Coordinates of C-alpha atoms and ligand atoms in Angstrom, one line a residue:
X27 CA 20.2 -13.3 -4.3
X28 CA 22.2 -11.1 -1.7
X29 CA 23.4 -7.5 -1.9
X30 CA 27.0 -8.0 -0.8
X31 CA 27.4 -10.2 2.3
X32 CA 24.2 -9.5 3.7
X33 CA 21.3 -11.8 3.0
X34 CA 18.2 -10.7 2.1
X35 CA 15.3 -11.5 4.4
X36 CA 12.0 -13.3 3.6
X37 CA 8.7 -13.2 5.7
X38 CA 6.7 -16.2 4.7
X39 CA 3.2 -15.7 6.1
X40 CA 1.6 -19.2 5.8
X41 CA -1.0 -20.9 8.3
X42 CA -0.1 -24.6 6.5
X43 CA 3.0 -25.2 8.7
X44 CA 3.5 -28.0 6.1
X45 CA 4.0 -25.9 3.0
X46 CA 5.5 -23.1 5.3
X47 CA 8.3 -25.6 6.0
X48 CA 8.9 -26.5 2.3
X49 CA 9.1 -22.9 1.4
X50 CA 11.3 -21.7 3.9
X51 CA 13.7 -25.0 3.0
X52 CA 13.9 -23.9 -0.4
X53 CA 14.2 -20.2 0.2
X54 CA 17.2 -20.9 2.5
X55 CA 18.7 -23.4 0.2
X56 CA 18.8 -20.5 -2.2
X57 CA 20.8 -18.0 0.1
X58 CA 17.8 -16.3 1.5
X59 CA 17.0 -15.3 5.6
X60 CA 13.6 -17.0 6.3
X61 CA 11.2 -15.9 8.7
X62 CA 7.6 -17.1 9.7
X63 CA 4.3 -15.9 10.5
X64 CA 1.6 -18.2 10.6
X65 CA -1.4 -15.7 10.7
X66 CA -2.1 -12.1 10.1
X67 CA -1.3 -10.7 13.6
X68 CA 1.9 -12.3 13.3
X69 CA 2.9 -11.2 9.9
X70 CA 1.7 -7.5 11.0
X71 CA 3.6 -7.9 13.9
X72 CA 7.0 -8.9 12.2
X73 CA 10.2 -6.7 11.9
X74 CA 10.7 -5.1 8.5
X75 CA 12.1 -7.5 5.8
X76 CA 12.7 -7.4 2.6
X77 CA 10.2 -9.2 0.8
X78 CA 7.0 -10.6 1.8
X79 CA 5.4 -14.1 0.6
X80 CA 2.2 -13.6 1.7
X81 CA -0.7 -16.5 1.6
X82 CA -3.9 -15.0 1.0
X83 CA -5.9 -17.7 2.9
X84 CA -5.1 -16.8 6.3
X85 CA -7.2 -17.7 9.2
X86 CA -7.6 -14.7 11.3
X87 CA -8.0 -11.7 8.6
X88 CA -8.1 -11.6 4.8
X89 CA -4.7 -11.8 3.5
X90 CA -5.9 -8.6 1.1
X91 CA -6.3 -6.5 4.0
X92 CA -2.8 -7.5 5.3
X93 CA -1.4 -6.8 1.9
X94 CA -2.8 -3.3 2.0
X95 CA -1.5 -2.5 5.6
X96 CA 2.0 -3.6 4.8
X97 CA 2.0 -1.5 1.7
X98 CA 0.7 1.4 3.9
X99 CA 3.5 1.1 6.2
X100 CA 6.3 1.3 3.6
X101 CA 7.5 0.0 0.6
X102 CA 8.0 -3.7 1.4
X103 CA 7.7 -5.7 -1.8
X104 CA 4.7 -8.3 -1.6
X105 CA 4.2 -11.6 -3.7
X106 CA 0.6 -12.8 -3.1
X107 CA 0.3 -16.7 -2.8
X108 CA -3.1 -17.8 -3.7
X109 CA -4.7 -20.9 -3.8
X110 CA -8.6 -20.3 -5.2
X111 CA -9.7 -18.9 -8.4
X112 CA -12.0 -16.4 -6.6
X113 CA -9.2 -15.1 -4.7
X114 CA -7.0 -14.9 -8.0
X115 CA -9.7 -12.9 -9.6
X116 CA -9.6 -10.6 -6.8
X117 CA -5.8 -10.5 -6.8
X118 CA -6.2 -9.5 -10.6
X119 CA -9.0 -7.3 -10.2
X120 CA -8.3 -5.2 -7.2
X121 CA -5.4 -2.9 -6.3
X122 CA -4.2 -4.8 -3.7
X123 CA -0.6 -3.5 -3.9
X124 CA 0.9 -7.0 -4.5
X125 CA 3.9 -6.6 -6.6
X126 CA 3.2 -10.0 -8.0
X127 CA 1.3 -13.2 -7.4
X128 CA 1.8 -17.0 -7.5
X129 CA -0.8 -19.6 -7.7
X130 CA -0.8 -22.7 -5.6
X131 CA 0.4 -25.3 -6.4
X132 CA 3.6 -23.6 -8.0
X133 CA 6.8 -24.5 -8.7
X134 CA 9.9 -23.8 -6.9
X135 CA 12.1 -22.6 -9.5
X136 CA 9.1 -20.3 -10.7
X137 CA 8.7 -18.6 -7.3
X138 CA 12.4 -18.1 -6.8
X139 CA 12.2 -16.3 -10.2
X140 CA 9.6 -14.3 -9.6
X141 CA 11.2 -13.3 -5.8
X142 CA 14.3 -12.5 -7.7
X143 CA 12.5 -10.0 -10.2
X144 CA 10.5 -8.3 -7.4
X145 CA 13.5 -7.7 -5.3
X146 CA 15.4 -6.6 -8.4
X147 CA 12.7 -4.1 -9.4
X148 CA 12.3 -2.8 -5.5
X149 CA 15.7 -2.1 -5.2
X150 CA 16.0 -0.3 -8.4
X151 CA 12.9 1.9 -7.9
X152 CA 13.8 2.6 -4.1
X153 CA 15.0 5.9 -4.5
X154 CA 12.1 6.9 -6.6
X155 CA 9.5 5.7 -4.0
X156 CA 7.6 8.8 -3.1
X157 CA 7.7 8.0 0.9
X158 CA 7.9 11.5 1.8
X159 CA 6.0 14.3 0.1
X160 CA 6.0 18.0 1.1
X161 CA 3.8 20.1 -1.1
X162 CA 3.2 23.7 0.0
X163 CA 3.4 23.2 3.8
X164 CA 1.4 19.7 3.7
X165 CA 4.0 17.0 4.5
X166 CA 3.1 13.2 4.2
X167 CA 5.8 10.5 5.1
X168 CA 4.4 7.1 4.1
X169 CA 6.6 5.0 5.8
X170 CA 5.7 6.5 9.2
X171 CA 2.6 7.4 8.5
X172 CA 2.7 10.8 9.6
X173 CA 0.9 13.9 8.4
X174 CA 1.9 17.5 9.0
X175 CA 0.9 21.0 7.8
X176 CA 3.3 24.0 8.3
X177 CA 5.2 21.5 10.9
X178 CA 2.3 20.7 13.2
X179 CA 1.5 17.4 13.2
X180 CA -2.0 16.2 12.0
X181 CA -3.9 13.6 13.7
X182 CA -6.0 11.4 11.2
X183 CA -8.3 8.6 12.1
X184 CA -7.0 5.5 10.1
X185 CA -9.2 5.7 7.2
X186 CA -8.8 9.3 6.6
X187 CA -5.1 8.8 6.4
X188 CA -5.4 5.7 4.3
X189 CA -7.4 7.9 1.7
X190 CA -4.9 10.4 1.8
X191 CA -2.2 7.7 1.6
X192 CA -3.8 6.6 -1.5
X193 CA -4.0 10.1 -3.3
X194 CA -0.3 10.7 -2.3
X195 CA 1.0 7.5 -3.9
X196 CA -0.8 8.3 -7.0
X197 CA 1.6 11.3 -7.3
X198 CA -1.1 13.8 -8.6
X199 CA -3.1 11.7 -10.7
X200 CA -6.8 11.5 -10.5
X201 CA -7.9 8.4 -8.8
X202 CA -11.3 7.0 -9.4
X203 CA -13.5 6.5 -6.3
X204 CA -13.7 2.9 -6.8
X205 CA -10.3 2.4 -6.4
X206 CA -10.0 4.6 -3.1
X207 CA -13.2 2.7 -1.8
X208 CA -11.6 -0.8 -2.7
X209 CA -7.9 0.2 -1.7
X210 CA -9.6 2.2 1.9
X211 CA -12.6 0.1 2.6
X212 CA -12.3 -3.0 0.3
X213 CA -15.4 -2.5 -1.0
X214 CA -17.1 -0.6 -3.7
X215 CA -20.7 -1.1 -2.3
X216 CA -22.8 2.3 -3.2
X217 CA -23.3 2.7 0.6
X218 CA -19.8 3.3 1.1
X219 CA -19.5 5.8 -1.5
X220 CA -21.3 8.5 0.9
X221 CA -18.7 7.3 3.6
X222 CA -16.0 8.2 1.2
X223 CA -17.2 12.1 1.1
X224 CA -17.5 12.4 4.5
X225 CA -13.7 11.1 5.0
X226 CA -13.0 13.4 2.5
X227 CA -14.6 16.4 4.0
X228 CA -13.2 15.7 7.6
X229 CA -9.6 15.2 6.0
X230 CA -9.9 18.6 4.0
X231 CA -11.2 19.9 7.4
X232 CA -7.9 18.7 9.6
X233 CA -5.5 19.5 6.6
X234 CA -6.6 23.5 7.1
X235 CA -5.6 25.7 5.0
X236 CA -3.9 22.9 2.7
X237 CA -7.1 20.6 2.9
X238 CA -7.9 22.3 -0.7
X239 CA -5.2 20.4 -2.0
X240 CA -7.6 17.4 -1.8
X241 CA -9.2 18.0 -5.2
X242 CA -12.6 16.5 -6.5
X243 CA -12.2 15.3 -10.0
X244 CA -16.2 15.8 -11.0
X245 CA -17.9 12.4 -12.1
X246 CA -14.7 10.2 -11.1
X247 CA -12.8 10.5 -7.8
X248 CA -10.4 12.8 -6.1
X249 CA -6.7 13.9 -6.8
X250 CA -4.1 15.5 -5.0
X251 CA -2.9 19.1 -6.1
X252 CA 0.8 19.3 -6.8
X253 CA 3.6 21.9 -7.3
X254 CA 2.4 22.1 -10.8
X255 CA -1.2 23.1 -10.1
X256 CA -1.9 26.9 -8.9
X257 CA -1.4 27.2 -5.1
X258 CA -4.9 27.3 -4.2
X259 CA -4.5 30.0 -1.5
X260 CA -7.6 32.1 -0.3
X261 CA -7.2 34.9 -2.2
X262 CA -8.4 38.3 -1.4
X263 CA -11.7 39.6 -3.3
X264 CA -9.8 41.8 -6.0
X265 CA -7.6 39.6 -7.2
X266 CA -10.7 37.1 -8.4
X267 CA -10.6 38.7 -11.8
X268 CA -9.8 35.6 -13.7
X269 CA -12.8 33.6 -12.6
Ligands
CA378 CA1 -3.9 -20.7 4.1

């Protein structure tokens, strides 16, 4: 699959050299340019590509964490490659951000079909991707991982940003606490629940007057206020008659 004369680039993340060689060969024969990474560090250091084929069994880091980080940086499509049943359950059960997955051993034809489908979908959706959101003075650029309020950059910790990014991607829909915990901490442990509340509190504080846009959905989780919401600006006491 090509766009004009430009060959699409696929990053093959695979620590098994034999498997990587075979994959790279098959992809090249089918018109793709291939780059390779043998571990998570190399994968995250690689230049932007059109699609990432990500083996989840990596030597240096959990492949699902790599997947999340790749997606947090932008909208690169990711196909997870998994060998073990346990991993497969996690890919199915958790919201990893992977666009699709294949289970080893897989037929090359199946993989190629999935790659084509994911690339096609990704190109169609590209213009609708909410990579840059501006609501009422709050600016979040998902591609650059930057946040600003009224034009002033807001320095967030990585986890604070990740929590905000989950809410931004949800586009105003309520996001369950468990889902945030899984996406940001890869955990649903009760002990992390308190950590989430603390991060939301500091996030709200750092977002200043726009902090109240991070809404609590009682008994469920959080959501980001959108332009459809009434702007929660601090109102003088005399206008509080609608309570
Ligand atoms: Ca592996």
